[in-house]
PDB file of C-alpha atoms in Angstrom:
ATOM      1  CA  UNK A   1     160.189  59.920  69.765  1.00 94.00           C
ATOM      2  CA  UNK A   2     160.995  58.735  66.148  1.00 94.00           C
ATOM      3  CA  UNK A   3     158.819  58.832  63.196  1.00 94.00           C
ATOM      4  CA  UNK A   4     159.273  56.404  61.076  1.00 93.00           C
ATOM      5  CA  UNK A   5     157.242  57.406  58.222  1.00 91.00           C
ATOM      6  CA  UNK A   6     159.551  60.978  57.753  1.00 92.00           C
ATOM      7  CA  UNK A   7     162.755  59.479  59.470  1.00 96.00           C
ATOM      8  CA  UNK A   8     162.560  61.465  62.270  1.00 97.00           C
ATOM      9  CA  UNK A   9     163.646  61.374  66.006  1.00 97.00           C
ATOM     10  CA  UNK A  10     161.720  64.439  67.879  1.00 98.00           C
ATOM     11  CA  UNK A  11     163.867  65.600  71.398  1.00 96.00           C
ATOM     12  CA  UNK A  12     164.870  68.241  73.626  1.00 96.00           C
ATOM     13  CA  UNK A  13     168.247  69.571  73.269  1.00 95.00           C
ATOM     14  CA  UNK A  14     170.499  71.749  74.780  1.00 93.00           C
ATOM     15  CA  UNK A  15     173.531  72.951  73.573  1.00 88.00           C
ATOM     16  CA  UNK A  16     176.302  75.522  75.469  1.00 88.00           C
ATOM     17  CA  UNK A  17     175.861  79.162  74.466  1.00 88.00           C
ATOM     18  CA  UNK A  18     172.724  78.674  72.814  1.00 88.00           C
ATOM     19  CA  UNK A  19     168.968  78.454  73.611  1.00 93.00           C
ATOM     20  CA  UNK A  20     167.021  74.972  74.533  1.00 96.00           C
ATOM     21  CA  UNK A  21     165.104  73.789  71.871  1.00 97.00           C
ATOM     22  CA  UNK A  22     162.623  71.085  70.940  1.00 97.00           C
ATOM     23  CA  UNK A  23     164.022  69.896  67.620  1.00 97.00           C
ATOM     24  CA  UNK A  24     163.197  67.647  64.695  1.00 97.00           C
ATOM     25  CA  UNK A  25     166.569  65.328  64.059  1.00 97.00           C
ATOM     26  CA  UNK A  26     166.841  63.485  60.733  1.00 97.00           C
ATOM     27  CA  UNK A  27     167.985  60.279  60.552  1.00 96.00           C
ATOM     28  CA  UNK A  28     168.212  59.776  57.180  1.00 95.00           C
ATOM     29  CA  UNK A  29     170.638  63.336  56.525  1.00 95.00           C
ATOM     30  CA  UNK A  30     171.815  64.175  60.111  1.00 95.00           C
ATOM     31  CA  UNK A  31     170.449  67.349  59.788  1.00 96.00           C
ATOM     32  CA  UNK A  32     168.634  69.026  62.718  1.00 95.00           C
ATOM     33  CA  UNK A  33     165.614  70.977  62.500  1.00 96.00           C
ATOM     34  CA  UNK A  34     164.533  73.530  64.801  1.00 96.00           C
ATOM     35  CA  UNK A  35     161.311  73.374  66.135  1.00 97.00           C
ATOM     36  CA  UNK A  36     160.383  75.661  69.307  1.00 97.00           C
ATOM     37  CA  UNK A  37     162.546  77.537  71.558  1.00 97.00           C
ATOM     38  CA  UNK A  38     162.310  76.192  75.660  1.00 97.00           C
ATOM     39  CA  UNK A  39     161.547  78.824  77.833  1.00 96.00           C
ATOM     40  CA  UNK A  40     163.253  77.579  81.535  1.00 96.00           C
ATOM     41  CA  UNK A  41     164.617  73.931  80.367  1.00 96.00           C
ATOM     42  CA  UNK A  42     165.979  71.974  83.008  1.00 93.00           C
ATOM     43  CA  UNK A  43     169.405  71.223  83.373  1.00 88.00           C
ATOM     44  CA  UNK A  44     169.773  67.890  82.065  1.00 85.00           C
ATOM     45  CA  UNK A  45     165.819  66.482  80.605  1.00 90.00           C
ATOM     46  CA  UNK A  46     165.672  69.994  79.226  1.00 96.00           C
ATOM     47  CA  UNK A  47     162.042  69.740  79.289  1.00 97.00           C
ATOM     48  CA  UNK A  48     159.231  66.888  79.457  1.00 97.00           C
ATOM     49  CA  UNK A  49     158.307  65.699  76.199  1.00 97.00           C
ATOM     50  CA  UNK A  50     155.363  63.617  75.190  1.00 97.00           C
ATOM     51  CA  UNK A  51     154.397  62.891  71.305  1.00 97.00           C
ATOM     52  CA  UNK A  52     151.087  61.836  69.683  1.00 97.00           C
ATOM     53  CA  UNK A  53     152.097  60.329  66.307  1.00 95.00           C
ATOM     54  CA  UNK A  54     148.068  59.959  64.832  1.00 94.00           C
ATOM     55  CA  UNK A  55     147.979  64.041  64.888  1.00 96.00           C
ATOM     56  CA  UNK A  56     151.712  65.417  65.173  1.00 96.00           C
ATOM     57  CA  UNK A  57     151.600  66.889  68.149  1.00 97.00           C
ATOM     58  CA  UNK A  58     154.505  67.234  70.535  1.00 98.00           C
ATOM     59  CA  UNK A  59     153.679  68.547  74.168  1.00 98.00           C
ATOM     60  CA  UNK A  60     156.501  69.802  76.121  1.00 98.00           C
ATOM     61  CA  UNK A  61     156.999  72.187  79.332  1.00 98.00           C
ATOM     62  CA  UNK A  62     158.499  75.153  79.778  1.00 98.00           C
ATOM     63  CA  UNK A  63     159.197  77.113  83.202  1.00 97.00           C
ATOM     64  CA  UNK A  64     160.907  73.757  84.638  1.00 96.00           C
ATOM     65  CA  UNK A  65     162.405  75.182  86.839  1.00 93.00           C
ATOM     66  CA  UNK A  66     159.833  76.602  88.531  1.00 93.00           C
ATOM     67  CA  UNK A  67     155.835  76.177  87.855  1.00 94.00           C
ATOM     68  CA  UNK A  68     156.287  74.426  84.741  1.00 96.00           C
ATOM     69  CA  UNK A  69     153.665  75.465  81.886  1.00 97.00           C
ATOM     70  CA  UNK A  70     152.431  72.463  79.620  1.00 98.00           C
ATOM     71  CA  UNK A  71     152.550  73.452  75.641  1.00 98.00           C
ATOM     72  CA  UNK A  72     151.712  72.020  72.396  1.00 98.00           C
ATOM     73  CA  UNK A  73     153.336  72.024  69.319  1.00 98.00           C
ATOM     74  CA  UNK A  74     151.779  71.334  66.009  1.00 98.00           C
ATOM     75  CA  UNK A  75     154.169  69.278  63.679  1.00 96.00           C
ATOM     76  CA  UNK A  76     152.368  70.005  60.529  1.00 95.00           C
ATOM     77  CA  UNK A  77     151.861  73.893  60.976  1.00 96.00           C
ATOM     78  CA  UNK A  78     154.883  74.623  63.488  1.00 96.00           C
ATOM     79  CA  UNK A  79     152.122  76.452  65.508  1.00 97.00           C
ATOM     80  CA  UNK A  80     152.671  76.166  69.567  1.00 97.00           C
ATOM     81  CA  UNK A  81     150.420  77.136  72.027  1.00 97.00           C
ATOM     82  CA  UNK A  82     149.967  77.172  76.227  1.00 98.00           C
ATOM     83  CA  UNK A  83     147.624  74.354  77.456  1.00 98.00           C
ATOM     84  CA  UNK A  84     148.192  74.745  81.041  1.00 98.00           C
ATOM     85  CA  UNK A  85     149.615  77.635  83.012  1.00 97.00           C
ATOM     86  CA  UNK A  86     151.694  77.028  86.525  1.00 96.00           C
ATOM     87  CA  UNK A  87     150.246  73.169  86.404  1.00 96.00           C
ATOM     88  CA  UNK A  88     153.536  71.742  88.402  1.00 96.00           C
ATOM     89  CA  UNK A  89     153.492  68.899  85.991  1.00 97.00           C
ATOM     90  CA  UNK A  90     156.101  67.070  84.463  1.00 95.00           C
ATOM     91  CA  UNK A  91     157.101  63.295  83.459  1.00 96.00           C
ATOM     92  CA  UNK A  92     154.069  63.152  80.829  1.00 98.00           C
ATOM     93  CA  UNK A  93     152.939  60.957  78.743  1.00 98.00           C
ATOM     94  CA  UNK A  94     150.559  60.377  76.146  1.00 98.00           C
ATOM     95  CA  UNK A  95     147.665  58.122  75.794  1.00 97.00           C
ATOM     96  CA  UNK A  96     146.835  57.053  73.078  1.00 96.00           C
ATOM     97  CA  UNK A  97     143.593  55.177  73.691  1.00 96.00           C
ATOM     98  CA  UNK A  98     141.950  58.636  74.813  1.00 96.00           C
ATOM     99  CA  UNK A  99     144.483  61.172  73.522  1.00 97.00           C
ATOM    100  CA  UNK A 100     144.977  62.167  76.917  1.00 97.00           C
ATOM    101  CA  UNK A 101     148.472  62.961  78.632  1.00 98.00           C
ATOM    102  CA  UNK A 102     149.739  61.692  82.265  1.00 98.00           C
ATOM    103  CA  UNK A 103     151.731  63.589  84.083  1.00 98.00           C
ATOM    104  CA  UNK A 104     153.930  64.033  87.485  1.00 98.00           C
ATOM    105  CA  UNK A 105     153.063  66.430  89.725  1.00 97.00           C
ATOM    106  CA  UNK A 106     155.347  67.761  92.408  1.00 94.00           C
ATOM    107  CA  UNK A 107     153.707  70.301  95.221  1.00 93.00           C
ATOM    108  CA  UNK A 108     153.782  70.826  99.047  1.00 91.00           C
ATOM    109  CA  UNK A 109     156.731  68.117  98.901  1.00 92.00           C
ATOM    110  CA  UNK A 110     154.620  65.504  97.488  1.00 95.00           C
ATOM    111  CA  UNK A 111     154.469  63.598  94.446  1.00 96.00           C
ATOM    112  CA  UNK A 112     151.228  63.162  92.447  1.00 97.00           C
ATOM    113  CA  UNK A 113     150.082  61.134  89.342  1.00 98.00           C
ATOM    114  CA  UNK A 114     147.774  63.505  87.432  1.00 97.00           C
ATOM    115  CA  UNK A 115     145.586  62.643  84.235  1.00 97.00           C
ATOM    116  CA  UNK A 116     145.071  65.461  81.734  1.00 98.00           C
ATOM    117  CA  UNK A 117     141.964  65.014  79.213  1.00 97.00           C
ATOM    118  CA  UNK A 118     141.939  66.361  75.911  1.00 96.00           C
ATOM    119  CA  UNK A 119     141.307  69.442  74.698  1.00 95.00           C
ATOM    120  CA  UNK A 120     143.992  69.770  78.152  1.00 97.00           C
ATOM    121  CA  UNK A 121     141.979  72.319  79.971  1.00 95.00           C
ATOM    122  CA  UNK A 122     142.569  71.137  83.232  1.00 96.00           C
ATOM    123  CA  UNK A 123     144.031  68.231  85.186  1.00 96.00           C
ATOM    124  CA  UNK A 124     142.513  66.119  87.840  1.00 96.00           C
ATOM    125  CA  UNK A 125     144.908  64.439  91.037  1.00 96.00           C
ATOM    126  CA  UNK A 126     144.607  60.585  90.260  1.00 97.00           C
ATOM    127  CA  UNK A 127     146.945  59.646  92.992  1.00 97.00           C
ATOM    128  CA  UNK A 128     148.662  61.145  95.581  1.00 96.00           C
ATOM    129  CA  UNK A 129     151.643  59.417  96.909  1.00 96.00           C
ATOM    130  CA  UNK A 130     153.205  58.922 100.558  1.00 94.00           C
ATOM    131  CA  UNK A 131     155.484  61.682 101.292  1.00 94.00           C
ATOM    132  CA  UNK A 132     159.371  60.466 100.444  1.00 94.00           C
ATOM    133  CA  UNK A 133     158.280  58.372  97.615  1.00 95.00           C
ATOM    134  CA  UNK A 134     158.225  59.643  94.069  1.00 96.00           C
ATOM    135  CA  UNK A 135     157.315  58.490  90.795  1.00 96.00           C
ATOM    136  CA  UNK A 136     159.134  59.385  87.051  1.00 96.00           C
ATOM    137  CA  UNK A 137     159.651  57.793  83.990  1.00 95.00           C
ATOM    138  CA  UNK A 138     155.934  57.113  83.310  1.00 97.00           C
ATOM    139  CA  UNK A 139     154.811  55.569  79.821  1.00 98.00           C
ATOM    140  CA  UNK A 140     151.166  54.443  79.013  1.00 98.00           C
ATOM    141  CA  UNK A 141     150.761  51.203  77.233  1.00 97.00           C
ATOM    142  CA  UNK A 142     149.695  51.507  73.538  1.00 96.00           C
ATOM    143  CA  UNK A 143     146.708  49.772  74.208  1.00 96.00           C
ATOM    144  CA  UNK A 144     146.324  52.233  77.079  1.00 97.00           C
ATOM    145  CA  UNK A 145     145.348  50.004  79.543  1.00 97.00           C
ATOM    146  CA  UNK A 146     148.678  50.221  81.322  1.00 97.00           C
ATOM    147  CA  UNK A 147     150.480  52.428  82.671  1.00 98.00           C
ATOM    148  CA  UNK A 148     154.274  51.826  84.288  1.00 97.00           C
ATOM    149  CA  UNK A 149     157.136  53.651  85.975  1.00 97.00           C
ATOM    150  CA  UNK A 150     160.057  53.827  88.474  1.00 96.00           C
ATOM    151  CA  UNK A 151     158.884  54.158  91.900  1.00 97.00           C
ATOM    152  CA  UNK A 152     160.864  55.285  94.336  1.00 95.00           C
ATOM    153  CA  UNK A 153     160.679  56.016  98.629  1.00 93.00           C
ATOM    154  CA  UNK A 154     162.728  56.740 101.733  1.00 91.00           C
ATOM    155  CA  UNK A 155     164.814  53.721 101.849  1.00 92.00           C
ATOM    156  CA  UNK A 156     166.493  54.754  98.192  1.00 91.00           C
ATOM    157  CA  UNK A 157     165.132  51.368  96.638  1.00 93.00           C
ATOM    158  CA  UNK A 158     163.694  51.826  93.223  1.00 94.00           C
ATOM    159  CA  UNK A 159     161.387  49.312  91.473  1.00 95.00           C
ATOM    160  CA  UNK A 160     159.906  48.803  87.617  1.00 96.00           C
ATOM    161  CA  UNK A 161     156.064  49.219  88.405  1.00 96.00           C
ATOM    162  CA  UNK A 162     152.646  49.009  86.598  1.00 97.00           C
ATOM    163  CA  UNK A 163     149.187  50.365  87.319  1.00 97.00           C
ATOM    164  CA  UNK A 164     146.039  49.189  85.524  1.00 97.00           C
ATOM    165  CA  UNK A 165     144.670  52.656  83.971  1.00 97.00           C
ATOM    166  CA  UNK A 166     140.948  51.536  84.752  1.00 96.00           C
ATOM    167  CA  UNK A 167     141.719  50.819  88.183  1.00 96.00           C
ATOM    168  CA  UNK A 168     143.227  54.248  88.926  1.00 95.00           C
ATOM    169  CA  UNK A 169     140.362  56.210  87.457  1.00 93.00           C
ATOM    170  CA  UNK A 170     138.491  54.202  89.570  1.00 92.00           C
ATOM    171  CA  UNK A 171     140.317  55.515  92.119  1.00 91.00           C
ATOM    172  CA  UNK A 172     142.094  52.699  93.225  1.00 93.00           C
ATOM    173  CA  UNK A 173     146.273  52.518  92.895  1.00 93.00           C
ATOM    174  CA  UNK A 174     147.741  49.040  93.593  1.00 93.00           C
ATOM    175  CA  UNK A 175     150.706  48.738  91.048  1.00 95.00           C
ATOM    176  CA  UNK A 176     152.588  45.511  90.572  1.00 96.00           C
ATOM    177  CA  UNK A 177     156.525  45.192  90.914  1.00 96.00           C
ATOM    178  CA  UNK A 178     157.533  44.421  87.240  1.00 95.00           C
ATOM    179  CA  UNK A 179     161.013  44.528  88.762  1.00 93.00           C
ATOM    180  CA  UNK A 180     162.917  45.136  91.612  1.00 93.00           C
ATOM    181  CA  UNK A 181     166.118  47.295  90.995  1.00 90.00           C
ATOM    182  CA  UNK A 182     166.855  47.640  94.814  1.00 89.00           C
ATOM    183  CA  UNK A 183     169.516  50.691  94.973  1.00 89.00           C
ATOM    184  CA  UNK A 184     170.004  51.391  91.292  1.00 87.00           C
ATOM    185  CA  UNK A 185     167.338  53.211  89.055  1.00 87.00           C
ATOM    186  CA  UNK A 186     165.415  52.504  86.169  1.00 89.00           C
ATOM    187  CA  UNK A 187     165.889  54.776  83.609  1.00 87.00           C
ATOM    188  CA  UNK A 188     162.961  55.808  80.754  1.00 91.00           C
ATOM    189  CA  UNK A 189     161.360  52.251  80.843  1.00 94.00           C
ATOM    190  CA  UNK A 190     159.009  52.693  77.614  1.00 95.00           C
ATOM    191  CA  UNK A 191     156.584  50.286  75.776  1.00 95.00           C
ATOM    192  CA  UNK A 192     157.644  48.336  72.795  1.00 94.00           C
ATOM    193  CA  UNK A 193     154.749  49.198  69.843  1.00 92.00           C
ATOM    194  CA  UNK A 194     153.056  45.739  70.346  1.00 93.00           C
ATOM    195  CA  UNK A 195     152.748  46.041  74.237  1.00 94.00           C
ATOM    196  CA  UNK A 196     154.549  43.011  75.329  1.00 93.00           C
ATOM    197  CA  UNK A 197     158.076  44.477  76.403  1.00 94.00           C
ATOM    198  CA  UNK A 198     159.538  47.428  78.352  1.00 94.00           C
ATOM    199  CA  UNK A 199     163.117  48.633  77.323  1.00 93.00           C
ATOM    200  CA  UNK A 200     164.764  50.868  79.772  1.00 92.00           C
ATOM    201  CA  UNK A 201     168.231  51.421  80.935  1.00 89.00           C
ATOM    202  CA  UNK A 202     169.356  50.989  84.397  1.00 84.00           C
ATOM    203  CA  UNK A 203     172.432  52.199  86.624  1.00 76.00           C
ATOM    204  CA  UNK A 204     174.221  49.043  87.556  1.00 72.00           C
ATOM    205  CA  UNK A 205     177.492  50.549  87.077  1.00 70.00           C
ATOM    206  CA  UNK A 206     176.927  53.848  88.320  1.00 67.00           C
ATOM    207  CA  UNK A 207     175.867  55.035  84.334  1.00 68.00           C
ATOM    208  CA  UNK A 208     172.914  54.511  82.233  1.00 66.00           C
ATOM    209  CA  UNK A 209     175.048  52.256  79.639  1.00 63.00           C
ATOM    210  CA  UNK A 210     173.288  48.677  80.201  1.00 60.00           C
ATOM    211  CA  UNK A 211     169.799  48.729  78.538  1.00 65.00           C
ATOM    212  CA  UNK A 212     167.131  46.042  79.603  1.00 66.00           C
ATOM    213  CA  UNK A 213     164.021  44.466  78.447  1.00 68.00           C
ATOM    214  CA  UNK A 214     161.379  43.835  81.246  1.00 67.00           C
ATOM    215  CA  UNK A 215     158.231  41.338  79.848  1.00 71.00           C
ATOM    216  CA  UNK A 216     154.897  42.922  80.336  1.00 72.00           C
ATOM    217  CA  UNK A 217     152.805  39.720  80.164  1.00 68.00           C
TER     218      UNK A 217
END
């Protein structure tokens, strides 16, 4: 996540023979800044990051390997704290219409969307999907009343989709096919800051080197 106003690109990293950290990378120096150590980061997304620019806050997970703990990090004060204990969710995202996150939620073998009001006391199971099928790569529109990701089922097909946030509070979870990727995965489709465009990157060629730009109206 990068902040334009300091020059700064927030992320997980992990480096050989050292701990996983959430870290503060300036653009403007090159310098890296750590920010808060990951307890259980996963092998390659390290852990699940989500940022909410109005108050600083990063949220992040820790246990990922197991039953993943949701955290907050204060920007400002460098001040972390546990939100949710053994929640099972991962793949959030932050909404900033409410201030709420949306997460992914993986138990008994199945695959649930899960919203997560602030202060972040508790969750609540929006949508449960069909066993086989999975959903990642979730981003909320800016305007939060979208929200999109890469679905996935048995077959191995993967598609670009987008839900209507009112609609699945309402309880009901009809997406539209942005795009169809068929074998080959979308990777990290996220919002452009005026809402009109998802960029992503997408596996083609067997690596995530051809980015893409997916129209949202």
């Amino acid at each position: 996540y990068y902040d334009p106003a300091d020059k700064v690109l927030y992320a997980a990293v992990r480096y050989p023979g050292t701990m996983a950290e959430v870290a503060a990378i300036h653009t403007d120096t090159g310098a890296i800044e750590h920010l808060k150590d990951i307890k259980g980061p996963g092998l390659y997304y390290v852990t699940s990051l989500a940022y909410d620019p109005s108050n600083r806050k990063l949220y992040y997970t820790t246990d990922n390997n197991n039953l993943r703990d949701v955290n907050v990090f204060d920007v400002e004060t460098h001040q972390s704290r546990q939100l949710l204990k053994d929640a099972r969710t991962g793949d959030l995202a932050f909404d900033a219409a409410d201030k709420s996150l949306w997460g992914i939620r993986h138990n008994n073998g199945l695959s649930s969307l899960v919203y997560i009001p602030a202060p972040y006391k508790e969750f609540k199971v929006i949508h449960e999907f069909e066993y086989g099928s999975d959903f990642f790569d979730i981003d909320v529109s800016p305007d939060g009343k979208y929200l999109t990701g890469a679905l996935t089922d048995l077959s191995g097909r993967q598609k670009l989709v987008r839900f209507e946030v009112a609609k699945l509070r309402a309880g009901e979870a009809s997406s539209e096919v942005l795009y169809d990727f068929e074998y080959n995965s979308p990777g990290n489709f996220v919002f452009s800051p005026d809402g009109r465009y998802l960029y992503g990157s997408s596996y083609y060629t067997g690596a995530s080197n051809q980015i893409g730009r997916a129209s949202c109206r």
